[in-house]
Amino acid sequence: TPPPDGVALWHKSLAAQRLPPLRSELTLETTTPVGDKVAMTLHAVANIEPDGINRMLMARVTSGGGSLVGTTFLSIEHVGAPDDLWMFLPALSHPKRITSSNLGDSFIGSEFSFGDLIQPEPDAYTVTVRPTPETIDGEPCWVIEARPKDPVLERGTGIGREVRWLGVNDLLERRTEQYNRRGELEKTQDVRQWAKFGEPARWIAQERSIHAVRTGSASVVRFGDIRIEPEVPSGVFNAAMMAERGW
């Protein structure tokens, strides 16, 4: 049996991760190359556009970040167009737009980049599927390889190729390898815990870890106290709201 179409697999995987409106308390822990640990907590709210595809996310550092407390990230996705990404730093007192050329930059000092926080667009990549599934943590997975079609996207993310392991049975990500523009393995991501919500099933990665291969530093983000809500008002997802505390 030939492997399925890679772009279609990737689209289905992303669709399974588009959650209804929610609030959650996150912990983000980064281990430096010398073994020091930096931990912070964030309050996050999320919603999805009426099209059922584009997501909105706002997250604020609430403790543990020192001068980063109060720092807020906002993303509003647009399929087929540049996403709206913003950072609010209390020291600057106003939001700063993040451009597509900054997608490879670190998210508040962690190993996660801004590009890791938004949905990729499979149609923007040349995608191939390895002939046979491979096993990750006992789970058979289709393995897709994706290369950006546009050099601008490659420059902005710093990623020349990604390899993703998607569960054969549920299409959820188990592992991702990110290779830089020179073809060197830069980072690996692993998701070992998924939580299911609603019908049809939607999933959230309760724990996602990322490891920088060359430096040895690593970060892990954990979602806790996940609350599915009837509605998170769309007006919350506005750069003018980033300095507020009421959401």
mmCIF file of N, CA and C in Angstrom, residues 29-33 110-113 116 175-179 185-192 208-221:
data_model
loop_
_atom_site.group_PDB
_atom_site.id
_atom_site.type_symbol
_atom_site.label_atom_id
_atom_site.label_comp_id
_atom_site.label_asym_id
_atom_site.label_seq_id
_atom_site.Cartn_x
_atom_site.Cartn_y
_atom_site.Cartn_z
ATOM 1 N N GLU A 29 9.593 25.994 31.316
ATOM 2 C CA GLU A 29 10.877 25.811 32.006
ATOM 3 C C GLU A 29 11.982 25.617 30.980
ATOM 4 N N THR A 30 13.043 26.393 31.137
ATOM 5 C CA THR A 30 14.185 26.302 30.236
ATOM 6 C C THR A 30 15.425 25.914 31.033
ATOM 7 N N THR A 31 16.169 24.950 30.514
ATOM 8 C CA THR A 31 17.430 24.525 31.101
ATOM 9 C C THR A 31 18.564 25.011 30.211
ATOM 10 N N THR A 32 19.478 25.780 30.782
ATOM 11 C CA THR A 32 20.577 26.350 30.010
ATOM 12 C C THR A 32 21.657 25.302 29.759
ATOM 13 N N PRO A 33 22.597 25.602 28.875
ATOM 14 C CA PRO A 33 23.664 24.626 28.603
ATOM 15 C C PRO A 33 24.473 24.227 29.835
ATOM 16 N N SER A 110 13.262 31.228 25.686
ATOM 17 C CA SER A 110 13.185 29.768 25.655
ATOM 18 C C SER A 110 13.755 29.243 24.340
ATOM 19 N N GLU A 111 13.797 27.915 24.204
ATOM 20 C CA GLU A 111 14.218 27.314 22.942
ATOM 21 C C GLU A 111 13.093 27.295 21.911
ATOM 22 N N PHE A 112 11.866 27.588 22.328
ATOM 23 C CA PHE A 112 10.768 27.717 21.370
ATOM 24 C C PHE A 112 10.917 29.039 20.626
ATOM 25 N N SER A 113 10.630 29.023 19.342
ATOM 26 C CA SER A 113 10.658 30.237 18.543
ATOM 27 C C SER A 113 9.232 30.733 18.331
ATOM 28 N N ASP A 116 7.245 28.470 16.240
ATOM 29 C CA ASP A 116 6.700 27.263 16.863
ATOM 30 C C ASP A 116 5.313 27.494 17.447
ATOM 31 N N ARG A 175 6.945 13.576 17.289
ATOM 32 C CA ARG A 175 8.289 14.146 17.258
ATOM 33 C C ARG A 175 8.434 15.030 16.026
ATOM 34 N N THR A 176 9.269 16.058 16.172
ATOM 35 C CA THR A 176 9.626 16.928 15.051
ATOM 36 C C THR A 176 11.124 17.197 15.103
ATOM 37 N N GLU A 177 11.776 17.086 13.965
ATOM 38 C CA GLU A 177 13.175 17.488 13.841
ATOM 39 C C GLU A 177 13.250 18.706 12.942
ATOM 40 N N GLN A 178 13.993 19.717 13.376
ATOM 41 C CA GLN A 178 14.156 20.945 12.606
ATOM 42 C C GLN A 178 15.610 21.066 12.170
ATOM 43 N N TYR A 179 15.818 21.198 10.864
ATOM 44 C CA TYR A 179 17.153 21.320 10.290
ATOM 45 C C TYR A 179 17.354 22.752 9.793
ATOM 46 N N LEU A 185 20.997 19.285 11.801
ATOM 47 C CA LEU A 185 19.925 19.135 12.779
ATOM 48 C C LEU A 185 20.094 20.190 13.867
ATOM 49 N N GLU A 186 19.088 21.044 14.029
ATOM 50 C CA GLU A 186 19.169 22.157 14.965
ATOM 51 C C GLU A 186 18.428 21.855 16.258
ATOM 52 N N LYS A 187 17.147 21.404 16.140
ATOM 53 C CA LYS A 187 16.332 21.173 17.327
ATOM 54 C C LYS A 187 15.429 19.961 17.112
ATOM 55 N N THR A 188 15.091 19.315 18.222
ATOM 56 C CA THR A 188 14.093 18.251 18.205
ATOM 57 C C THR A 188 12.972 18.609 19.180
ATOM 58 N N GLN A 189 11.752 18.301 18.794
ATOM 59 C CA GLN A 189 10.602 18.488 19.672
ATOM 60 C C GLN A 189 9.921 17.142 19.887
ATOM 61 N N ASP A 190 9.433 16.929 21.113
ATOM 62 C CA ASP A 190 8.714 15.700 21.442
ATOM 63 C C ASP A 190 7.436 16.037 22.194
ATOM 64 N N VAL A 191 6.354 15.348 21.854
ATOM 65 C CA VAL A 191 5.096 15.456 22.589
ATOM 66 C C VAL A 191 4.737 14.058 23.065
ATOM 67 N N ARG A 192 4.698 13.883 24.382
ATOM 68 C CA ARG A 192 4.419 12.556 24.932
ATOM 69 C C ARG A 192 3.088 12.495 25.660
ATOM 70 N N ARG A 208 5.029 19.648 25.873
ATOM 71 C CA ARG A 208 5.844 19.671 24.652
ATOM 72 C C ARG A 208 7.266 20.101 25.047
ATOM 73 N N SER A 209 8.252 19.300 24.650
ATOM 74 C CA SER A 209 9.632 19.616 24.976
ATOM 75 C C SER A 209 10.415 19.887 23.698
ATOM 76 N N ILE A 210 11.440 20.720 23.820
ATOM 77 C CA ILE A 210 12.290 21.046 22.680
ATOM 78 C C ILE A 210 13.728 21.058 23.160
ATOM 79 N N HIS A 211 14.614 20.509 22.325
ATOM 80 C CA HIS A 211 16.021 20.355 22.706
ATOM 81 C C HIS A 211 16.892 20.915 21.596
ATOM 82 N N ALA A 212 17.802 21.828 21.956
ATOM 83 C CA ALA A 212 18.754 22.387 21.003
ATOM 84 C C ALA A 212 19.954 21.453 20.918
ATOM 85 N N VAL A 213 20.167 20.863 19.756
ATOM 86 C CA VAL A 213 21.148 19.798 19.612
ATOM 87 C C VAL A 213 22.567 20.304 19.841
ATOM 88 N N ARG A 214 22.897 21.466 19.305
ATOM 89 C CA ARG A 214 24.292 21.933 19.378
ATOM 90 C C ARG A 214 24.663 22.487 20.749
ATOM 91 N N THR A 215 23.733 23.184 21.413
ATOM 92 C CA THR A 215 24.063 23.817 22.701
ATOM 93 C C THR A 215 23.702 22.960 23.903
ATOM 94 N N GLY A 216 22.745 22.032 23.723
ATOM 95 C CA GLY A 216 22.306 21.200 24.834
ATOM 96 C C GLY A 216 21.227 21.826 25.691
ATOM 97 N N SER A 217 20.847 23.064 25.421
ATOM 98 C CA SER A 217 19.775 23.691 26.190
ATOM 99 C C SER A 217 18.422 23.115 25.764
ATOM 100 N N ALA A 218 17.431 23.266 26.637
ATOM 101 C CA ALA A 218 16.126 22.655 26.380
ATOM 102 C C ALA A 218 15.034 23.454 27.062
ATOM 103 N N SER A 219 13.821 23.344 26.542
ATOM 104 C CA SER A 219 12.654 23.962 27.160
ATOM 105 C C SER A 219 11.502 22.970 27.134
ATOM 106 N N VAL A 220 10.616 23.098 28.111
ATOM 107 C CA VAL A 220 9.399 22.286 28.137
ATOM 108 C C VAL A 220 8.241 23.173 28.560
ATOM 109 N N VAL A 221 7.131 23.055 27.844
ATOM 110 C CA VAL A 221 5.932 23.810 28.192
ATOM 111 C C VAL A 221 4.845 22.810 28.577
#
